[in-house]
Short mmCIF file of C-alpha atoms in Angstrom, two decimals:
data_model
loop_
_atom_site.label_atom_id
_atom_site.label_comp_id
_atom_site.label_asym_id
_atom_site.label_seq_id
_atom_site.Cartn_x
_atom_site.Cartn_y
_atom_site.Cartn_z
CA MET A 1 47.38 24.96 84.90
CA ASN A 2 45.01 26.54 82.50
CA SER A 3 45.10 23.77 79.93
CA PHE A 4 41.43 23.07 80.63
CA SER A 5 39.61 24.64 77.71
CA MET A 6 35.92 25.43 77.91
CA THR A 7 35.56 26.12 74.22
CA PHE A 8 35.34 23.96 71.17
CA THR A 9 38.89 23.16 70.14
CA VAL A 10 40.48 21.50 67.13
CA ASN A 11 40.95 18.33 69.14
CA ASP A 12 37.24 18.20 69.80
CA PHE A 13 36.67 18.42 66.11
CA TYR A 14 39.07 15.51 65.58
CA LEU A 15 37.25 13.51 68.24
CA MET A 16 33.96 14.05 66.45
CA LEU A 17 35.52 13.23 63.13
CA GLN A 18 36.90 10.04 64.58
CA GLY A 19 33.45 9.34 66.04
CA ALA A 20 31.94 9.75 62.62
CA ALA A 21 34.46 7.32 61.17
CA ILE A 22 33.65 4.80 63.91
CA THR A 23 29.92 5.17 63.21
CA PHE A 24 30.57 4.55 59.56
CA LEU A 25 32.81 1.56 60.24
CA LEU A 26 30.34 -0.01 62.65
CA THR A 27 27.54 0.45 60.12
CA ILE A 28 29.49 -1.15 57.29
CA ALA A 29 30.76 -4.04 59.36
CA SER A 30 27.50 -4.96 61.11
CA GLY A 31 25.57 -4.20 57.93
CA PHE A 32 27.77 -6.70 56.07
CA PHE A 33 27.59 -9.51 58.61
CA GLY A 34 23.94 -8.83 59.40
CA SER A 35 22.94 -8.90 55.75
CA LEU A 36 24.82 -12.13 55.26
CA LEU A 37 23.12 -13.79 58.20
CA GLY A 38 19.78 -12.22 57.30
CA PHE A 39 20.07 -13.47 53.74
CA LEU A 40 20.57 -17.06 54.95
CA ILE A 41 17.68 -16.80 57.39
CA GLY A 42 15.40 -15.17 54.82
CA TRP A 43 16.32 -17.86 52.31
CA GLY A 44 15.62 -20.56 54.89
CA ARG A 45 12.17 -19.10 55.49
CA ALA A 46 11.39 -19.13 51.77
CA LEU A 47 12.47 -22.76 51.27
CA GLY A 48 8.97 -23.99 51.99
CA TYR A 49 9.52 -26.14 55.10
CA THR A 50 6.78 -25.19 57.56
CA TRP A 51 8.76 -26.05 60.71
CA LEU A 52 11.78 -24.10 59.51
CA TYR A 53 9.61 -21.17 58.64
CA TYR A 54 8.08 -20.99 62.09
CA LEU A 55 11.41 -21.56 63.83
CA LEU A 56 13.05 -18.70 61.99
CA SER A 57 9.98 -16.52 62.34
CA ILE A 58 10.27 -16.86 66.12
CA TYR A 59 13.89 -15.72 65.89
CA ILE A 60 12.82 -12.69 63.91
CA GLU A 61 9.82 -11.93 66.09
CA VAL A 62 11.88 -12.06 69.33
CA ILE A 63 14.62 -9.82 68.02
CA ARG A 64 12.16 -7.36 66.58
CA SER A 65 10.19 -6.91 69.74
CA VAL A 66 13.05 -6.42 72.25
CA PRO A 67 14.68 -3.00 72.36
CA LEU A 68 18.23 -2.87 71.03
CA LEU A 69 19.47 -1.37 74.30
CA ILE A 70 18.36 -4.47 76.17
CA GLN A 71 19.90 -6.72 73.59
CA PHE A 72 23.26 -4.96 73.91
CA VAL A 73 23.38 -5.26 77.66
CA LEU A 74 21.95 -8.76 77.71
CA TYR A 75 24.57 -10.18 75.33
CA ASN A 76 27.29 -8.31 77.14
CA SER A 77 26.30 -9.67 80.53
CA PHE A 78 25.86 -13.10 79.03
CA LEU A 79 29.50 -13.01 78.00
CA ALA A 80 30.36 -11.92 81.53
CA ILE A 81 28.61 -14.80 83.25
CA ALA A 82 29.93 -17.28 80.72
CA GLY A 83 33.40 -16.14 81.73
CA LEU A 84 34.37 -15.12 78.21
CA PRO A 85 36.55 -12.11 77.60
CA ILE A 86 34.52 -9.04 76.82
CA ASP A 87 35.44 -6.31 74.44
CA PRO A 88 32.46 -3.97 74.38
CA PHE A 89 33.20 -2.95 70.87
CA VAL A 90 33.17 -6.50 69.53
CA SER A 91 30.18 -7.64 71.54
CA GLY A 92 28.33 -4.48 70.39
CA LEU A 93 29.26 -5.28 66.81
CA ILE A 94 27.94 -8.83 67.16
CA THR A 95 24.69 -7.63 68.76
CA LEU A 96 24.16 -5.10 65.98
CA SER A 97 24.72 -7.75 63.34
CA VAL A 98 22.29 -10.17 64.93
CA TYR A 99 19.78 -7.35 65.47
CA ILE A 100 19.80 -6.17 61.85
CA SER A 101 19.82 -9.74 60.51
CA ALA A 102 16.26 -10.18 61.72
CA TYR A 103 15.07 -7.16 59.76
CA VAL A 104 17.08 -8.14 56.68
CA ALA A 105 15.67 -11.67 56.84
CA GLU A 106 12.11 -10.35 56.64
CA VAL A 107 12.95 -8.25 53.61
CA VAL A 108 14.84 -11.11 51.90
CA THR A 109 11.92 -13.53 52.40
CA ALA A 110 9.57 -10.95 50.86
CA GLY A 111 11.94 -10.51 47.93
CA ILE A 112 12.28 -14.23 47.24
CA VAL A 113 8.57 -14.97 47.60
CA GLY A 114 7.81 -11.98 45.38
CA VAL A 115 9.50 -13.58 42.35
CA PRO A 116 6.73 -15.14 40.25
CA LEU A 117 6.66 -18.92 40.40
CA THR A 118 6.32 -19.12 36.62
CA MET A 119 9.79 -17.59 36.22
CA ILE A 120 11.35 -20.21 38.46
CA LYS A 121 9.50 -22.97 36.66
CA ALA A 122 10.69 -21.60 33.32
CA ALA A 123 14.27 -21.57 34.60
CA ARG A 124 14.00 -25.13 35.87
CA GLY A 125 12.38 -26.10 32.60
CA LEU A 126 15.46 -24.77 30.77
CA GLY A 127 17.48 -27.32 32.73
CA MET A 128 18.84 -25.13 35.51
CA SER A 129 19.36 -26.77 38.87
CA TYR A 130 17.69 -25.32 41.94
CA LEU A 131 20.83 -23.45 42.92
CA GLN A 132 21.32 -22.12 39.38
CA SER A 133 17.74 -20.87 39.14
CA PHE A 134 18.18 -19.28 42.55
CA ARG A 135 21.46 -17.67 41.65
CA PHE A 136 20.57 -16.45 38.14
CA VAL A 137 16.84 -15.82 38.33
CA VAL A 138 15.52 -15.38 41.85
CA VAL A 139 18.35 -13.31 43.33
CA PRO A 140 18.65 -10.72 40.55
CA ILE A 141 14.94 -10.15 40.32
CA GLY A 142 14.35 -10.20 44.06
CA ALA A 143 17.32 -7.88 44.78
CA ARG A 144 15.84 -5.16 42.65
CA SER A 145 12.52 -5.22 44.40
CA VAL A 146 14.00 -5.17 47.91
CA LEU A 147 16.80 -2.67 47.30
CA PRO A 148 14.87 0.37 48.71
CA SER A 149 13.80 -1.37 51.88
CA TRP A 150 17.26 -2.80 52.39
CA THR A 151 18.80 0.67 52.05
CA GLY A 152 16.27 1.91 54.58
CA LEU A 153 17.39 -0.82 56.99
CA MET A 154 21.05 0.09 56.57
CA LEU A 155 20.34 3.74 57.24
CA GLY A 156 18.33 2.73 60.31
CA LEU A 157 21.32 0.67 61.37
CA MET A 158 23.56 3.67 61.12
CA LYS A 159 21.27 5.58 63.43
CA ASP A 160 21.09 2.59 65.81
CA THR A 161 24.85 2.38 66.18
CA SER A 162 24.51 5.35 68.48
CA LEU A 163 23.14 3.03 71.15
CA ILE A 164 26.43 1.19 71.46
CA ALA A 165 27.33 3.93 73.93
CA VAL A 166 25.53 2.04 76.72
CA LEU A 167 28.30 -0.55 76.64
CA GLY A 168 30.94 2.10 77.01
CA ALA A 169 32.57 0.90 73.80
CA SER A 170 35.73 2.69 72.92
CA PRO A 171 36.68 4.40 70.69
CA PRO A 172 33.42 6.36 70.95
CA GLU A 173 31.14 6.69 67.97
CA LEU A 174 29.75 10.02 66.85
CA LEU A 175 26.95 10.62 69.35
CA ARG A 176 29.02 9.41 72.30
CA SER A 177 31.92 11.64 71.32
CA SER A 178 29.58 14.62 71.08
CA GLN A 179 28.28 13.70 74.52
CA ILE A 180 31.83 13.72 75.90
CA ILE A 181 32.48 17.15 74.44
CA ILE A 182 29.15 18.51 75.72
CA THR A 183 30.01 17.40 79.24
CA ARG A 184 33.08 19.57 79.07
CA ILE A 185 32.08 22.69 77.21
CA GLN A 186 28.42 22.76 78.21
CA GLU A 187 27.09 23.70 74.82
CA PRO A 188 24.62 20.93 74.05
CA LEU A 189 22.64 22.65 71.34
CA ALA A 190 25.47 23.53 68.97
CA ILE A 191 27.25 20.17 69.28
CA LEU A 192 24.06 18.12 68.96
CA ILE A 193 23.01 20.02 65.89
CA GLY A 194 26.47 19.41 64.43
CA ALA A 195 26.25 15.68 65.10
CA GLY A 196 22.68 15.62 63.81
CA ALA A 197 23.74 17.39 60.64
CA PHE A 198 26.27 14.63 59.98
CA TYR A 199 23.74 11.81 60.34
CA PHE A 200 21.26 13.80 58.29
CA ILE A 201 23.62 14.42 55.43
CA MET A 202 24.81 10.83 55.37
CA CYS A 203 21.28 9.41 55.33
CA TYR A 204 19.97 11.97 52.88
CA VAL A 205 22.77 11.57 50.39
CA ILE A 206 22.67 7.78 50.47
CA ASN A 207 18.92 7.80 50.07
CA MET A 208 19.12 10.16 47.08
CA ALA A 209 21.84 8.05 45.47
CA VAL A 210 19.80 4.88 45.81
CA GLN A 211 16.71 6.55 44.40
CA ARG A 212 18.74 7.70 41.42
CA TYR A 213 20.13 4.21 40.92
CA GLU A 214 16.68 2.77 41.14
CA LYS A 215 15.38 5.12 38.50
CA SER A 216 18.23 4.19 36.18
CA TRP A 217 17.35 0.53 36.68
CA THR A 218 13.69 0.93 35.86
CA SER A 219 14.35 3.09 32.80
CA ARG A 220 16.88 0.50 31.52
CA ARG A 221 14.27 -2.18 31.98
CA LYS A 222 11.81 -0.23 29.89
CA VAL A 223 14.32 0.08 27.05
CA THR A 224 15.07 -3.65 26.93
CA ALA A 225 11.43 -4.75 27.31
CA MET B 1 33.21 -21.77 81.76
CA PHE B 2 29.71 -21.83 83.18
CA ASP B 3 30.01 -21.71 86.93
CA TYR B 4 27.38 -19.03 87.30
CA ARG B 5 24.48 -19.41 89.69
CA PHE B 6 21.32 -17.75 88.52
CA GLN B 7 19.34 -15.97 91.18
CA TRP B 8 15.84 -15.28 90.10
CA ARG B 9 14.37 -14.53 93.49
CA VAL B 10 15.86 -11.03 93.54
CA VAL B 11 14.11 -10.32 90.29
CA PHE B 12 10.75 -11.42 91.51
CA LYS B 13 11.15 -9.48 94.72
CA HIS B 14 11.18 -6.40 92.50
CA TRP B 15 8.30 -7.60 90.34
CA PRO B 16 5.92 -4.74 91.33
CA GLU B 17 8.48 -2.10 90.30
CA LEU B 18 9.03 -3.84 86.97
CA LEU B 19 5.30 -4.06 86.37
CA ASP B 20 4.84 -0.34 87.11
CA ALA B 21 7.67 0.44 84.74
CA ALA B 22 6.12 -1.77 82.05
CA LEU B 23 2.84 0.17 82.48
CA LEU B 24 4.82 3.40 82.03
CA THR B 25 6.34 2.01 78.82
CA MET B 26 2.86 1.12 77.53
CA GLU B 27 1.50 4.53 78.50
CA LEU B 28 4.30 6.31 76.68
CA THR B 29 3.84 4.12 73.64
CA PHE B 30 0.13 4.72 73.53
CA LEU B 31 0.35 8.47 74.03
CA SER B 32 3.12 8.90 71.45
CA VAL B 33 1.25 6.90 68.83
CA PHE B 34 -2.04 8.61 69.61
CA LEU B 35 -0.61 12.10 69.40
CA GLY B 36 1.54 11.04 66.45
CA LEU B 37 -1.52 9.85 64.55
CA LEU B 38 -3.46 13.04 65.24
CA ILE B 39 -0.59 15.29 64.12
CA GLY B 40 0.34 12.89 61.32
CA MET B 41 -3.19 12.88 59.85
CA VAL B 42 -3.31 16.67 59.71
CA MET B 43 0.16 16.95 58.31
CA SER B 44 -0.26 14.22 55.74
CA VAL B 45 -3.02 16.37 54.25
CA TRP B 46 -0.66 19.36 54.35
CA ARG B 47 1.95 17.28 52.61
CA LYS B 48 -0.31 17.14 49.55
CA SER B 49 -1.54 20.73 49.81
CA GLU B 50 -0.69 23.44 47.31
CA ASN B 51 0.29 25.83 50.05
CA LYS B 52 4.10 26.05 49.76
CA VAL B 53 4.64 26.91 53.45
CA LEU B 54 2.65 23.96 54.73
CA PHE B 55 4.27 21.63 52.24
CA TRP B 56 7.82 22.60 53.16
CA PHE B 57 7.01 22.57 56.87
CA THR B 58 5.89 18.94 56.66
CA ALA B 59 8.64 17.95 54.23
CA THR B 60 11.28 19.34 56.62
CA TRP B 61 9.74 17.58 59.60
CA VAL B 62 9.68 14.24 57.77
CA ALA B 63 13.27 14.63 56.60
CA LEU B 64 14.57 15.58 60.04
CA ALA B 65 12.65 12.94 61.91
CA ARG B 66 13.59 10.12 59.56
CA ASN B 67 17.24 10.95 58.98
CA THR B 68 18.58 11.45 62.49
CA PRO B 69 18.85 8.90 65.33
CA ALA B 70 16.00 8.82 67.85
CA LEU B 71 18.54 9.11 70.61
CA LEU B 72 19.79 12.37 69.16
CA GLN B 73 16.24 13.63 69.05
CA ILE B 74 15.80 12.79 72.68
CA TYR B 75 19.07 14.54 73.52
CA LEU B 76 17.92 17.62 71.61
CA PHE B 77 14.61 17.81 73.46
CA TYR B 78 16.23 17.19 76.83
CA PHE B 79 19.67 18.89 76.73
CA GLY B 80 19.19 21.05 73.66
CA LEU B 81 15.99 22.74 74.82
CA GLY B 82 17.47 22.91 78.30
CA ALA B 83 20.23 25.10 76.91
CA LEU B 84 17.59 27.46 75.62
CA GLY B 85 16.05 27.63 79.08
CA ILE B 86 13.13 25.32 78.36
CA HIS B 87 13.47 22.54 80.93
CA LEU B 88 11.43 19.46 80.08
CA SER B 89 11.17 16.57 82.50
CA SER B 90 12.65 13.34 81.14
CA TYR B 91 9.08 12.06 80.72
CA ALA B 92 8.06 15.02 78.63
CA ALA B 93 11.29 14.95 76.64
CA VAL B 94 10.91 11.26 75.74
CA LEU B 95 7.23 11.70 74.88
CA ALA B 96 7.99 14.75 72.73
CA ALA B 97 10.96 13.14 70.96
CA ILE B 98 9.25 9.80 70.26
CA THR B 99 6.13 11.61 69.07
CA PHE B 100 8.29 13.82 66.80
CA ASN B 101 9.92 10.70 65.43
CA ASN B 102 6.59 8.90 65.04
CA VAL B 103 5.00 11.78 63.16
CA GLY B 104 7.84 11.71 60.64
CA TYR B 105 7.15 8.05 59.78
CA LEU B 106 3.37 8.21 60.12
CA ILE B 107 3.08 11.14 57.65
CA GLU B 108 4.75 8.99 54.99
CA ILE B 109 2.60 6.00 55.85
CA LEU B 110 -0.62 8.00 55.81
CA ARG B 111 0.38 9.78 52.60
CA GLY B 112 0.70 6.39 50.97
CA GLY B 113 -2.86 5.65 52.21
CA LEU B 114 -4.14 8.96 50.90
CA ASP B 115 -2.66 8.22 47.50
CA SER B 116 -4.72 5.03 47.35
CA ILE B 117 -8.01 6.81 47.87
CA ASN B 118 -9.97 7.99 44.88
CA LEU B 119 -10.13 11.76 45.21
CA ALA B 120 -13.50 11.91 43.45
CA GLN B 121 -14.91 10.91 46.85
CA ARG B 122 -13.74 14.20 48.21
CA GLY B 123 -15.63 16.10 45.58
CA ALA B 124 -18.71 13.96 46.14
CA ALA B 125 -18.64 14.56 49.89
CA LEU B 126 -18.13 18.27 49.42
CA GLY B 127 -21.01 18.24 47.01
CA LEU B 128 -23.21 16.63 49.66
CA GLY B 129 -22.62 19.73 51.75
CA MET B 130 -19.92 18.44 54.13
CA ARG B 131 -17.36 20.79 55.44
CA PRO B 132 -13.77 20.05 54.48
CA TRP B 133 -12.84 18.74 57.92
CA GLN B 134 -15.95 16.52 57.90
CA VAL B 135 -14.88 15.08 54.58
CA TYR B 136 -11.57 14.02 56.06
CA VAL B 137 -12.97 12.77 59.38
CA TYR B 138 -15.96 10.85 58.05
CA VAL B 139 -15.02 9.84 54.52
CA ILE B 140 -11.32 9.89 53.75
CA PHE B 141 -9.46 8.89 56.90
CA PRO B 142 -11.60 5.87 57.87
CA GLN B 143 -10.55 4.36 54.57
CA VAL B 144 -6.95 5.53 54.82
CA LEU B 145 -6.56 4.02 58.29
CA ARG B 146 -7.97 0.72 57.04
CA ALA B 147 -5.56 0.66 54.08
CA VAL B 148 -2.46 1.42 56.13
CA PHE B 149 -3.39 -0.48 59.23
CA LEU B 150 -0.47 -2.92 59.09
CA PRO B 151 2.33 -0.34 58.71
CA ILE B 152 0.77 1.54 61.62
CA THR B 153 0.98 -1.48 63.91
CA ASN B 154 4.63 -1.75 62.89
CA GLN B 155 5.04 1.86 63.90
CA VAL B 156 3.47 1.10 67.31
CA VAL B 157 6.12 -1.54 67.93
CA TRP B 158 8.80 0.95 66.83
CA ALA B 159 7.42 3.54 69.27
CA MET B 160 7.59 0.97 72.08
CA LEU B 161 11.19 0.14 71.27
CA GLY B 162 11.93 3.88 71.09
CA THR B 163 10.68 4.56 74.59
CA SER B 164 13.48 2.35 75.94
CA LEU B 165 15.88 5.18 75.06
CA GLY B 166 14.32 7.09 77.97
CA MET B 167 16.73 5.14 80.16
CA ILE B 168 19.61 7.24 78.89
CA ILE B 169 18.16 10.46 80.20
CA GLY B 170 17.03 8.87 83.46
CA LEU B 171 13.42 8.01 82.83
CA GLN B 172 12.41 4.88 84.74
CA GLU B 173 10.36 3.10 82.17
CA LEU B 174 10.98 -0.58 81.79
CA THR B 175 14.58 -0.34 80.56
CA GLY B 176 15.44 2.49 82.93
CA MET B 177 13.93 0.69 85.93
CA THR B 178 15.75 -2.53 84.98
CA THR B 179 19.03 -0.66 84.81
CA PHE B 180 18.34 0.94 88.16
CA LEU B 181 17.46 -2.39 89.83
CA GLN B 182 20.36 -4.34 88.41
CA SER B 183 22.76 -1.63 89.55
CA GLN B 184 21.46 -2.18 93.11
CA THR B 185 21.49 -5.95 93.03
CA PHE B 186 24.38 -6.77 90.66
CA ARG B 187 22.26 -9.22 88.72
CA PRO B 188 22.26 -7.73 85.22
CA PHE B 189 21.66 -10.87 83.20
CA GLU B 190 18.62 -12.02 85.15
CA PHE B 191 17.05 -8.57 85.20
CA TYR B 192 17.61 -7.84 81.53
CA LEU B 193 16.36 -11.26 80.51
CA VAL B 194 13.13 -10.71 82.41
CA ALA B 195 12.83 -7.22 80.91
CA ALA B 196 13.25 -8.68 77.44
CA VAL B 197 10.48 -11.19 78.13
CA ILE B 198 8.22 -8.41 79.40
CA TYR B 199 8.89 -6.41 76.24
CA LEU B 200 7.95 -9.44 74.16
CA ILE B 201 4.70 -9.78 76.09
CA ILE B 202 3.85 -6.07 75.77
CA CYS B 203 4.53 -6.34 72.07
CA GLU B 204 2.18 -9.35 71.73
CA ILE B 205 -0.50 -7.56 73.78
CA MET B 206 -0.30 -4.52 71.59
CA LEU B 207 -0.40 -6.44 68.33
CA MET B 208 -3.29 -8.54 69.58
CA SER B 209 -5.35 -5.51 70.68
CA ALA B 210 -4.55 -3.89 67.36
CA ARG B 211 -5.99 -6.96 65.63
CA LEU B 212 -9.08 -6.80 67.82
CA ILE B 213 -9.56 -3.11 67.02
CA ALA B 214 -9.15 -3.85 63.35
CA ARG B 215 -11.76 -6.59 63.51
CA GLN B 216 -14.18 -4.27 65.29
CA TYR B 217 -13.78 -1.14 63.23
CA PHE B 218 -12.35 -2.11 59.85
CA ARG B 219 -14.88 -4.67 58.73
CA TRP B 220 -15.91 -4.37 55.15
#
């Protein structure tokens, strides 16, 4: 009965790799749904109805000032008392999407409001409908200006997925799987640095790529202008 | 579907504990932002210095603090340093980790502020016979802080949200205390809802006092 290993094994590496994949998957999925929801909310705030603006601002304000940990547990226990079936993974995913939607909404509103009114008027003057001017003028211009902050939000989201561990969601994401391994082999420093390196590299590379992309955008604009 | 009976009395029986925990959350937030600002102000100057060592030191700190999860940073300060034989209490570990995290973001915020200040003022102040530290304390940073006041209040809220991670390493700030109490009373929804409301109130208090401070000190 000496199958209990106290050292870092290949299986541990696979567990961490799987954790990294789960982290990535959670980020993509909640980033997608959250951005979609946040886009609608941000658009709603920029429509110009005062009551709608304040209503949606309350939504944003509440989500932004309550810790994500609390939101996770709160939603999970809400499902429990409502008698709905709970899959921690799914409820965590929903919470993450709602959470990030508030941040995205703020950015989207800023992007839409940042487009000069004269441009929209010009588009409408050319005979575009509201939706057309929104689709072909406001969105392309606004998207460029908010791309860096949106990327920042998505990278923040990736780091926040580590909190899903409080729900005991399985399969474990990266930080939780490192925690499991640490409990067994009692080598916190090495494992944590390994996990940290993964987050670091992911964030750093994505950041660099976006900065590159941004630069190519601005230089192209200079050529055409 | 909804045959659940809410029981709020349990929660209010534990109101004093929750209030104490909320104070601890505020204390941690304040300390981490205060220390973060002090360190951040010094390091944002280093960030622009010509000394290669200082520059890389700050650049590394910023990159590490901003590109890894705050929870991982807390783990590193608590379990990681523990493995090296440095045993921090959970309070110290949370304070250190959140401050570390804060500094990373504050350096970038303050650097943005420094960029917006005309550097000729520095030469003028030096010419008036001020020492370099006096130039920064009396001339540069009052203007920088005014310019970046809003991002800093954002960072304060972030720090407050960050302290909730203390629950995971057993610190009984508001989240930790709530978790402890609900595990004793089996009323998670009520307790967490009240905790969420308390967080909202703390947030409003902090933003409001920030606005008051701004009105007092940052008048033109």
